[in-house]
Amino acid sequence: INAEYMGEAGTLTFMCGGPDDTFARAKPLLEMMGKNIVHCGPAGSGQVVKVCNNLILGISMGAVSEGMNLGVKLGMDPAKLASIINTSSGRCWSSDTYNPCPGVFPNVPSAREYKGGFGTTLMRKDMRLAVDAAGKMGVPLPLGSQALQMYEMIAAKEQMDVPGQDRDFSYYYQFLQPKKP
């Protein structure tokens, strides 16, 4: 997700498609940049996995943002709320590693005014790819379609606020905050 941060940490996952022999030749190079190198199948299958993974990520970031926002508005301390969620059934990568609520974790975009990380426009692009692919296959994506609409609104607001700015996709949380007059 955050290629710079995850690359430094060696936690990038490379989802590769193509012939077995090509994958075998490329794998040592990819292992220099990440620890999870996966051969997904024939050409194109890596893209399928990436789109599906980012569809899930975009939806889960929205759910974590909305849940954290509701809990904070109902009086919970954000760090305590996240701690409980992260030992309960709501735990996911968006909550336990990349929490969108400022003050919960250091060294994530929400701690840096959502600078760096995986841009909202990139998440919008991946969500659109998933929704378009589903449409072509006749596969319903009700949550994916709703999440895509949210990322489109967030990206549009960013361009109105500061043209050219592309905050991390976890800005979803901040987007839910009351607008200041």
Short mmCIF file of C-alpha atoms in Angstrom, two decimals:
data_model
loop_
_atom_site.label_atom_id
_atom_site.label_comp_id
_atom_site.label_asym_id
_atom_site.label_seq_id
_atom_site.Cartn_x
_atom_site.Cartn_y
_atom_site.Cartn_z
CA ILE A 1 0.00 0.00 0.00
CA ASN A 2 2.55 2.57 1.04
CA ALA A 3 5.28 1.52 -1.35
CA GLU A 4 7.92 3.77 0.26
CA TYR A 5 7.17 2.66 3.83
CA MET A 6 6.46 -0.96 2.97
CA GLY A 7 9.47 -1.15 0.66
CA GLU A 8 11.76 0.06 3.43
CA ALA A 9 10.17 -2.44 5.80
CA GLY A 10 10.51 -5.19 3.18
CA THR A 11 6.82 -6.04 3.43
CA LEU A 12 5.69 -5.39 -0.14
CA THR A 13 3.69 -8.17 -1.70
CA PHE A 14 4.27 -8.76 -5.39
CA MET A 15 1.32 -10.44 -7.10
CA CYS A 16 2.71 -11.81 -10.35
CA GLY A 17 1.14 -13.39 -13.37
CA GLY A 18 2.86 -15.08 -16.26
CA PRO A 19 4.70 -18.23 -17.25
CA ASP A 20 6.38 -20.23 -14.48
CA ASP A 21 9.88 -19.82 -15.95
CA THR A 22 9.51 -16.03 -16.25
CA PHE A 23 8.32 -15.82 -12.66
CA ALA A 24 11.27 -17.96 -11.49
CA ARG A 25 13.73 -15.60 -13.22
CA ALA A 26 12.09 -12.46 -11.81
CA LYS A 27 11.59 -13.72 -8.26
CA PRO A 28 15.17 -13.07 -6.97
CA LEU A 29 14.94 -9.45 -8.08
CA LEU A 30 11.54 -8.99 -6.49
CA GLU A 31 12.77 -10.55 -3.24
CA MET A 32 15.16 -7.60 -2.90
CA MET A 33 12.14 -5.30 -2.61
CA GLY A 34 9.62 -7.40 -0.71
CA LYS A 35 9.16 -10.57 1.25
CA ASN A 36 5.89 -11.82 -0.22
CA ILE A 37 6.39 -12.84 -3.84
CA VAL A 38 3.40 -14.77 -5.15
CA HIS A 39 2.87 -16.42 -8.52
CA CYS A 40 -0.86 -16.03 -9.08
CA GLY A 41 -1.12 -17.94 -12.35
CA PRO A 42 -1.12 -16.96 -16.02
CA ALA A 43 -0.58 -13.44 -17.35
CA GLY A 44 -3.19 -11.09 -15.93
CA SER A 45 -3.87 -13.06 -12.78
CA GLY A 46 -1.62 -10.81 -10.69
CA GLN A 47 -3.74 -7.84 -11.73
CA VAL A 48 -6.92 -9.73 -10.82
CA VAL A 49 -5.58 -10.42 -7.31
CA LYS A 50 -4.40 -6.80 -6.90
CA VAL A 51 -7.79 -5.39 -7.92
CA CYS A 52 -9.65 -7.78 -5.58
CA ASN A 53 -7.25 -7.06 -2.71
CA ASN A 54 -7.58 -3.30 -3.13
CA LEU A 55 -11.36 -3.58 -3.41
CA ILE A 56 -11.37 -5.25 0.01
CA LEU A 57 -8.87 -2.70 1.35
CA GLY A 58 -10.88 0.28 0.13
CA ILE A 59 -14.07 -1.07 1.68
CA SER A 60 -12.37 -2.00 4.96
CA MET A 61 -10.73 1.43 5.26
CA GLY A 62 -14.16 2.98 4.85
CA ALA A 63 -15.63 0.71 7.54
CA VAL A 64 -12.77 1.42 9.96
CA SER A 65 -13.02 5.17 9.28
CA GLU A 66 -16.76 5.17 9.91
CA GLY A 67 -16.51 2.96 13.01
CA MET A 68 -13.68 5.00 14.51
CA ASN A 69 -15.49 8.24 13.75
CA LEU A 70 -18.70 7.01 15.38
CA GLY A 71 -16.85 5.73 18.45
CA VAL A 72 -14.93 8.98 18.91
CA LYS A 73 -18.11 11.05 18.48
CA LEU A 74 -19.78 8.85 21.12
CA GLY A 75 -16.99 9.69 23.55
CA MET A 76 -14.42 6.90 23.17
CA ASP A 77 -10.72 7.63 23.30
CA PRO A 78 -9.42 6.80 19.80
CA ALA A 79 -6.43 4.77 21.02
CA LYS A 80 -8.55 2.75 23.45
CA LEU A 81 -11.24 2.16 20.81
CA ALA A 82 -8.64 0.99 18.29
CA SER A 83 -7.01 -1.25 20.88
CA ILE A 84 -10.31 -2.97 21.63
CA ILE A 85 -11.25 -3.30 17.95
CA ASN A 86 -7.83 -4.78 17.26
CA THR A 87 -8.41 -7.60 19.74
CA SER A 88 -11.97 -8.17 18.55
CA SER A 89 -13.83 -9.25 15.43
CA GLY A 90 -13.48 -5.83 13.72
CA ARG A 91 -9.71 -6.19 13.46
CA CYS A 92 -8.21 -5.83 10.00
CA TRP A 93 -5.12 -4.27 8.41
CA SER A 94 -6.84 -0.89 8.17
CA SER A 95 -7.44 -0.92 11.94
CA ASP A 96 -4.39 -2.68 13.38
CA THR A 97 -1.60 -1.41 11.11
CA TYR A 98 -2.77 1.68 9.19
CA ASN A 99 -5.45 3.21 11.40
CA PRO A 100 -6.99 6.30 9.78
CA CYS A 101 -7.72 8.13 13.03
CA PRO A 102 -5.03 10.67 13.96
CA GLY A 103 -3.24 9.94 17.22
CA VAL A 104 -3.77 6.19 17.21
CA PHE A 105 -0.46 5.17 15.60
CA PRO A 106 2.75 7.04 14.81
CA ASN A 107 4.39 6.64 11.42
CA VAL A 108 1.19 6.24 9.41
CA PRO A 109 -0.32 8.87 7.11
CA SER A 110 -3.02 9.88 9.64
CA ALA A 111 -0.16 10.97 11.93
CA ARG A 112 1.24 13.15 9.11
CA GLU A 113 -1.90 14.98 7.99
CA TYR A 114 -2.45 12.12 5.51
CA LYS A 115 0.70 12.91 3.56
CA GLY A 116 2.50 10.06 1.84
CA GLY A 117 1.10 6.58 1.49
CA PHE A 118 -1.32 5.31 -1.15
CA GLY A 119 -3.11 8.25 -2.72
CA THR A 120 -6.86 8.60 -2.75
CA THR A 121 -6.79 8.91 -6.55
CA LEU A 122 -4.97 5.57 -6.78
CA MET A 123 -7.54 3.92 -4.52
CA ARG A 124 -10.33 5.48 -6.59
CA LYS A 125 -8.69 4.07 -9.75
CA ASP A 126 -8.43 0.57 -8.25
CA MET A 127 -11.99 0.70 -6.95
CA ARG A 128 -13.16 1.78 -10.40
CA LEU A 129 -11.23 -1.10 -12.01
CA ALA A 130 -12.95 -3.54 -9.66
CA VAL A 131 -16.43 -2.09 -10.21
CA ASP A 132 -15.92 -1.99 -14.00
CA ALA A 133 -14.64 -5.59 -14.09
CA ALA A 134 -17.58 -6.73 -11.97
CA GLY A 135 -19.99 -4.93 -14.26
CA LYS A 136 -18.55 -6.66 -17.32
CA MET A 137 -18.90 -10.04 -15.60
CA GLY A 138 -22.35 -9.37 -14.13
CA VAL A 139 -21.02 -9.65 -10.57
CA PRO A 140 -22.79 -7.41 -8.02
CA LEU A 141 -20.55 -5.18 -5.90
CA PRO A 142 -22.94 -3.13 -3.74
CA LEU A 143 -20.33 -2.22 -1.11
CA GLY A 144 -17.64 -1.70 -3.73
CA SER A 145 -19.88 0.64 -5.70
CA GLN A 146 -20.69 2.66 -2.59
CA ALA A 147 -17.02 2.81 -1.58
CA LEU A 148 -16.08 3.97 -5.08
CA GLN A 149 -18.59 6.83 -4.76
CA MET A 150 -17.00 7.84 -1.45
CA TYR A 151 -13.46 7.84 -2.89
CA GLU A 152 -14.71 9.88 -5.86
CA MET A 153 -16.17 12.48 -3.46
CA ILE A 154 -13.01 12.51 -1.35
CA ALA A 155 -10.77 12.97 -4.40
CA ALA A 156 -13.01 15.78 -5.71
CA LYS A 157 -12.88 17.55 -2.34
CA GLU A 158 -9.10 17.28 -2.23
CA GLN A 159 -8.86 18.93 -5.65
CA MET A 160 -11.16 21.73 -4.50
CA ASP A 161 -9.15 22.25 -1.30
CA VAL A 162 -5.66 22.08 -2.78
CA PRO A 163 -5.42 21.39 -6.52
CA GLY A 164 -2.87 18.69 -7.26
CA GLN A 165 -2.91 17.33 -3.71
CA ASP A 166 -3.46 13.61 -3.27
CA ARG A 167 -3.72 12.61 0.35
CA ASP A 168 -3.46 9.01 1.50
CA PHE A 169 -6.67 7.04 1.03
CA SER A 170 -7.07 6.86 4.84
CA TYR A 171 -8.13 10.52 4.54
CA TYR A 172 -11.59 8.91 4.36
CA TYR A 173 -11.72 9.37 8.16
CA GLN A 174 -10.96 13.10 7.93
CA PHE A 175 -13.50 13.51 5.14
CA LEU A 176 -16.21 12.44 7.63
CA GLN A 177 -15.39 15.26 10.03
CA PRO A 178 -17.73 18.27 10.23
CA LYS A 179 -16.90 20.94 7.71
CA LYS A 180 -15.62 24.18 9.22
CA PRO A 181 -17.42 27.32 7.97
#
